[in-house]
Amino acid sequence: MLYFFDSMGMLTTVGRKGRSLRAIVHGIADTAHPLLVQIIPTRRCNIDCGYCNEYDKVSPPVPTDTLRARIDKLAELGTAVVAFSGGEPMLHPDLDALIRHIRMRHMMAGLITNGYFLVPKRIQELNEAGLDFLQISIDNVEPDEVSKKSLRVLDKKLQNLSEYAAFDVNINSVLGGGIKNPEDARTINIRARELGFSTSIGIIHDGSGRLKPLGPLERSVFDDVSAAINGPWQIFKNLYSGITNFQTNLADGQANEWRCRAGARYLYNCEDELVHYCSLQRC
Ligand SMILES: C[S@@+](CC[C@H](N)C(=O)[O-])C[C@H]1O[C@@H](n2cnc3c(N)ncnc32)[C@H](O)[C@@H]1O
Ligand code: SF4
């Protein structure tokens, strides 16, 4: 019986990697479709991170039929990947049905969550719905007034994911934006790799999308964690998250010599159905 479930899990993983590879090849060969669309099922959030301007405490969930229609439109545009963000997307009562709808329309389904609701039953329901990948960004080891997306609070949820998730899991750690102890990013990255997840590192920006250059300690943690993400064997696990070159100039306060493709290959579809360049510049 165990062998049967192992085989099913392997088939699911192989199927997902195959679809992912097809999306990459098609994305390079044909540039006339969006690669990734983030869609907002609710602006409401259950917590309040000090650096975040993307949530409120009152918004109702976007009606499920409205979201289905938006997903259909994204399918017509040839979108490769649709990822739920928010607010906290796991507060939407019909999230699993919407994930099923994305998969039924032959797109990949992702979820960006604060991780608070990831008990074993919810993870198994997400498996059954056909979720392809999930990302949690963990800000610090101990909760404080800036953030409660903390390893201490979320470690049990990470263990649940490690045991039950049939989808890919990426754990992002962050620097900047008032996070007090840069060493926390290293601790979080080590724990995530220990549990078998892919990992990434990000830099927190201000409300206009700008980043402050990293200080010397932050910069050395950034280099160490980036090296671990791109280390031997990790490079296969971190196929997407290992693309950190674009952040190195930003970490030094320098511009990159290319233009962001937001608005073309990447879209941010807010709760009011407007399309924005990115989550922070919603004007
Ligand atoms: C707005 S949240 C919504 C989904 C979910 N509530 C979560 O926290 O993952 C999406 C992502 O944006 C990140 N984020 C929010 N504000 C940010 C900022 N000022 N700079 C960088 N990342 C930010 C969060 O850490 C999270 O990874
Ligand atoms: S980052 Fe996510 S969890 Fe934190 S306040 Fe914003 S929406 Fe909520």
Coordinates of C-alpha atoms and ligand atoms in Angstrom, one line a residue:
M1 CA 0.0 0.0 0.0
L2 CA 2.8 2.3 1.0
Y3 CA 4.5 1.4 -2.3
F4 CA 1.3 2.4 -4.2
F5 CA 1.3 5.9 -2.6
D6 CA 5.0 6.3 -3.2
S7 CA 4.5 5.5 -6.8
M8 CA 1.6 7.9 -7.1
G9 CA 3.7 10.6 -5.5
M10 CA 6.5 10.0 -7.9
L11 CA 4.1 10.1 -10.9
T12 CA 2.7 13.4 -9.6
T13 CA 6.2 14.9 -9.3
V14 CA 7.3 13.6 -12.7
G15 CA 4.1 15.0 -14.3
R16 CA 4.6 18.4 -12.6
K17 CA 8.3 18.6 -13.7
G18 CA 7.2 17.7 -17.3
R19 CA 4.5 20.5 -17.3
S20 CA 7.0 22.9 -15.8
L21 CA 9.6 22.1 -18.5
R22 CA 7.0 22.5 -21.3
A23 CA 6.0 25.9 -19.8
I24 CA 9.7 27.1 -19.9
V25 CA 10.3 25.9 -23.5
H26 CA 7.0 27.4 -24.7
G27 CA 7.8 30.6 -22.7
I28 CA 11.1 31.0 -24.6
A29 CA 9.8 30.0 -28.0
D30 CA 6.7 32.2 -27.9
T31 CA 7.0 35.5 -26.2
A32 CA 3.4 36.6 -26.8
H33 CA 1.9 35.2 -23.6
P34 CA 2.2 35.9 -19.9
L35 CA 4.5 33.5 -18.0
L36 CA 3.3 34.3 -14.5
V37 CA 0.2 36.0 -13.3
Q38 CA -0.4 36.7 -9.6
I39 CA -4.1 36.9 -8.7
I40 CA -5.6 38.2 -5.5
P41 CA -8.6 36.2 -4.1
T42 CA -8.8 38.4 -1.0
R43 CA -7.0 41.5 0.3
R44 CA -7.7 40.5 3.9
C45 CA -4.9 39.1 6.1
N46 CA -4.9 37.4 9.4
I47 CA -1.6 39.0 10.5
D48 CA 0.1 42.4 9.9
C49 CA 3.7 42.5 8.8
G50 CA 5.3 45.9 9.4
Y51 CA 6.8 46.3 5.9
C52 CA 3.6 45.2 4.0
N53 CA 1.2 47.5 2.1
E54 CA -0.7 44.7 0.4
Y55 CA -3.3 43.8 3.0
D56 CA -6.2 45.0 5.1
K57 CA -8.4 43.7 7.8
V58 CA -11.8 44.1 6.3
S59 CA -12.1 43.1 2.6
P60 CA -14.5 40.3 1.7
P61 CA -13.3 37.4 -0.5
V62 CA -13.6 38.1 -4.3
P63 CA -16.7 36.1 -5.4
T64 CA -15.7 32.6 -6.7
D65 CA -17.5 33.0 -10.0
T66 CA -15.7 36.3 -10.7
L67 CA -12.3 34.6 -10.0
R68 CA -13.3 31.7 -12.3
A69 CA -14.0 34.2 -15.1
R70 CA -10.6 35.9 -14.5
I71 CA -8.9 32.5 -14.6
D72 CA -10.7 31.7 -17.9
K73 CA -9.5 35.0 -19.4
L74 CA -5.9 34.2 -18.3
A75 CA -6.2 30.8 -20.0
E76 CA -7.3 32.5 -23.2
L77 CA -4.2 34.7 -23.1
G78 CA -2.1 31.5 -22.9
T79 CA -0.8 32.1 -19.4
A80 CA 1.6 29.5 -18.1
V81 CA 1.4 29.9 -14.3
V82 CA -1.3 31.4 -12.1
A83 CA -0.3 32.0 -8.5
F84 CA -2.6 33.2 -5.6
S85 CA -1.3 36.0 -3.4
G86 CA -3.0 38.5 -1.3
G87 CA -3.7 39.5 1.6
E88 CA -3.7 35.9 2.8
P89 CA -5.1 33.7 0.0
M90 CA -5.8 30.8 2.3
L91 CA -8.7 32.9 3.8
H92 CA -10.6 32.5 0.6
P93 CA -13.4 29.8 1.2
D94 CA -13.2 28.3 -2.3
L95 CA -9.4 28.3 -2.8
D96 CA -9.3 24.6 -3.6
A97 CA -12.0 24.8 -6.3
L98 CA -10.1 27.7 -7.9
I99 CA -6.9 25.7 -7.9
R100 CA -8.8 22.9 -9.6
H101 CA -10.1 25.4 -12.2
I102 CA -6.6 26.6 -13.0
R103 CA -5.4 23.0 -13.5
M104 CA -8.5 22.2 -15.6
R105 CA -7.6 25.1 -17.9
H106 CA -4.1 23.5 -18.3
M107 CA -2.2 26.1 -16.4
M108 CA 0.1 25.6 -13.4
A109 CA -1.2 26.6 -10.0
G110 CA 0.8 28.3 -7.3
L111 CA 0.1 29.7 -3.8
I112 CA 2.0 32.4 -1.9
T113 CA 1.0 32.1 1.8
N114 CA 2.0 33.1 5.3
G115 CA 1.8 29.4 6.2
Y116 CA -0.4 29.9 9.3
F117 CA -3.2 27.5 8.0
L118 CA -1.0 24.6 6.9
V119 CA -2.3 21.8 9.1
P120 CA -2.1 18.3 7.7
K121 CA -5.7 18.2 6.5
R122 CA -5.4 21.5 4.5
I123 CA -2.1 20.2 2.9
Q124 CA -3.8 17.0 1.8
E125 CA -6.7 19.0 0.4
L126 CA -4.3 21.2 -1.5
N127 CA -2.7 18.0 -2.9
E128 CA -6.1 16.7 -4.0
A129 CA -6.9 20.1 -5.7
G130 CA -3.7 19.7 -7.8
L131 CA -1.6 22.6 -6.4
D132 CA 1.8 22.7 -8.2
F133 CA 3.9 24.9 -5.9
L134 CA 3.7 26.9 -2.7
Q135 CA 6.0 29.6 -1.3
I136 CA 6.3 30.9 2.3
S137 CA 8.5 33.9 3.0
I138 CA 9.9 33.6 6.6
D139 CA 11.2 36.9 8.0
N140 CA 12.8 36.1 11.4
V141 CA 13.4 33.4 13.9
E142 CA 11.5 34.9 16.8
P143 CA 8.3 36.9 16.3
D144 CA 8.6 40.7 16.9
E145 CA 6.7 43.9 16.1
V146 CA 8.0 43.9 12.5
S147 CA 6.9 40.3 11.6
K148 CA 5.3 37.2 13.0
K149 CA 6.1 35.2 9.9
S150 CA 8.7 33.6 12.1
L151 CA 10.5 30.2 12.2
R152 CA 9.5 29.7 15.8
V153 CA 5.8 30.0 14.8
L154 CA 6.0 28.2 11.5
D155 CA 8.4 25.3 12.1
K156 CA 5.6 22.8 12.8
K157 CA 3.9 23.9 9.6
L158 CA 7.1 23.3 7.7
Q159 CA 7.3 19.8 9.2
N160 CA 3.7 19.2 8.1
L161 CA 4.6 20.3 4.6
S162 CA 7.7 18.1 4.6
E163 CA 5.6 15.1 5.6
Y164 CA 2.4 15.6 3.5
A165 CA 2.9 18.0 0.6
A166 CA 2.8 16.5 -2.9
F167 CA 3.6 19.9 -4.4
D168 CA 6.9 21.8 -4.6
V169 CA 7.7 24.0 -1.6
N170 CA 10.0 27.0 -1.7
I171 CA 11.1 28.8 1.5
N172 CA 12.2 32.4 1.0
S173 CA 14.2 34.2 3.6
V174 CA 14.6 38.0 3.6
L175 CA 17.0 40.8 4.4
G176 CA 16.4 44.6 4.9
G177 CA 13.1 46.4 5.6
G178 CA 13.6 46.6 9.4
I179 CA 14.4 42.9 9.9
K180 CA 16.6 43.1 13.0
N181 CA 18.9 40.2 12.8
P182 CA 20.3 39.4 9.3
E183 CA 21.7 36.1 10.6
D184 CA 18.1 34.8 10.9
A185 CA 18.0 34.5 7.0
R186 CA 20.9 32.0 7.2
T187 CA 19.2 30.0 10.1
I188 CA 15.9 29.9 8.1
N189 CA 17.7 28.8 4.9
I190 CA 19.5 26.0 6.7
R191 CA 16.3 24.7 8.3
A192 CA 14.4 24.8 5.0
R193 CA 17.2 22.9 3.2
E194 CA 17.3 20.4 6.0
L195 CA 13.6 19.7 5.5
G196 CA 14.2 19.2 1.7
F197 CA 12.6 22.4 0.3
S198 CA 13.9 24.6 -2.4
T199 CA 15.1 28.0 -1.0
S200 CA 15.5 31.6 -2.1
I201 CA 16.6 34.9 -0.6
G202 CA 14.8 38.2 -1.1
I203 CA 15.4 41.9 -0.2
I204 CA 12.4 43.8 1.3
H205 CA 11.6 47.0 -0.5
D206 CA 9.7 50.1 0.6
G207 CA 6.1 51.0 -0.4
S208 CA 7.3 52.5 -3.7
G209 CA 9.2 49.4 -4.7
R210 CA 12.7 50.8 -3.8
L211 CA 15.4 48.9 -2.0
K212 CA 18.0 50.2 0.3
P213 CA 21.5 48.9 -0.3
L214 CA 22.4 46.1 2.1
G215 CA 24.8 46.9 5.0
P216 CA 28.0 44.9 5.4
L217 CA 26.6 42.1 7.7
E218 CA 23.4 41.8 5.5
R219 CA 25.6 41.6 2.4
S220 CA 27.7 38.8 3.8
V221 CA 24.6 36.8 4.8
F222 CA 23.2 37.5 1.3
D223 CA 26.4 36.1 -0.3
D224 CA 26.5 33.1 1.9
V225 CA 22.8 32.2 1.4
S226 CA 23.0 32.8 -2.3
A227 CA 26.1 30.5 -2.5
A228 CA 24.2 27.8 -0.5
I229 CA 21.2 28.1 -2.9
N230 CA 23.5 27.7 -5.9
G231 CA 25.7 25.0 -4.3
P232 CA 26.3 21.5 -5.6
W233 CA 23.0 19.5 -6.0
Q234 CA 21.0 22.5 -4.7
I235 CA 21.2 24.0 -8.2
F236 CA 18.8 21.3 -9.5
K237 CA 16.4 21.8 -6.6
N238 CA 16.6 25.6 -6.9
L239 CA 16.1 25.8 -10.7
Y240 CA 14.1 29.0 -10.4
S241 CA 14.9 30.4 -7.0
G242 CA 18.6 30.1 -7.7
I243 CA 18.3 32.9 -10.2
T244 CA 19.7 35.6 -7.9
N245 CA 22.1 37.6 -10.2
F246 CA 19.5 40.3 -10.7
Q247 CA 19.5 41.0 -7.0
T248 CA 23.2 41.4 -6.6
N249 CA 23.3 44.9 -8.1
L250 CA 20.2 45.8 -6.1
A251 CA 21.9 44.6 -2.9
D252 CA 24.7 47.1 -3.8
G253 CA 22.3 50.0 -4.6
Q254 CA 23.0 49.8 -8.3
A255 CA 20.6 49.6 -11.3
N256 CA 20.5 46.6 -13.6
E257 CA 21.1 47.1 -17.3
W258 CA 17.9 45.6 -18.5
R259 CA 14.2 46.4 -18.2
C260 CA 11.8 44.5 -16.0
R261 CA 9.2 42.6 -18.2
A262 CA 6.4 43.3 -15.7
G263 CA 3.2 44.2 -17.6
A264 CA 4.2 41.8 -20.4
R265 CA 5.4 38.4 -19.2
Y266 CA 4.4 39.0 -15.6
L267 CA 1.0 40.5 -14.5
Y268 CA -0.4 41.4 -11.2
N269 CA -4.2 41.1 -11.2
C270 CA -5.7 42.8 -8.1
E271 CA -9.0 42.1 -6.4
D272 CA -10.7 44.9 -8.5
E273 CA -9.6 43.1 -11.7
L274 CA -7.0 45.8 -12.6
V275 CA -3.7 44.7 -14.0
H276 CA -0.6 46.3 -12.4
Y277 CA 3.1 46.2 -13.1
C278 CA 3.7 44.8 -9.7
S279 CA 2.2 44.3 -6.3
L280 CA 3.8 47.5 -4.8
Q281 CA 3.0 49.9 -7.6
R282 CA -0.8 49.6 -7.7
C283 CA -1.7 53.0 -9.1
Ligands
LIG1 C1 1.9 40.4 0.2 S1 2.3 38.7 0.6 C2 0.7 37.9 0.2 C3 0.7 36.4 0.5 C4 0.9 36.0 1.9 N1 0.1 36.8 2.8 C5 2.3 36.0 2.3 O1 2.7 36.7 3.2 O2 3.1 35.2 1.7 C6 3.2 38.2 -0.8 C7 4.7 38.3 -0.7 O3 5.1 39.6 -0.7 C8 6.1 39.8 0.3 N2 6.2 41.2 0.6 C9 5.2 42.0 1.2 N3 5.7 43.2 1.3 C10 6.9 43.3 0.9 C11 8.0 44.2 0.8 N4 7.8 45.5 1.2 N5 9.1 43.9 0.2 C12 9.4 42.6 -0.2 N6 8.5 41.6 -0.1 C13 7.3 41.9 0.4 C14 5.7 38.9 1.4 O4 6.8 38.5 2.3 C15 5.2 37.7 0.7 O5 6.3 36.8 0.4
SF4_2 S1 3.2 39.9 3.9 FE1 1.5 38.5 3.7 S2 1.2 37.9 5.8 FE2 2.3 39.7 6.0 S3 0.7 41.3 6.2 FE3 1.3 41.2 4.0 S4 -0.3 39.9 3.2 FE4 -0.3 39.5 5.4

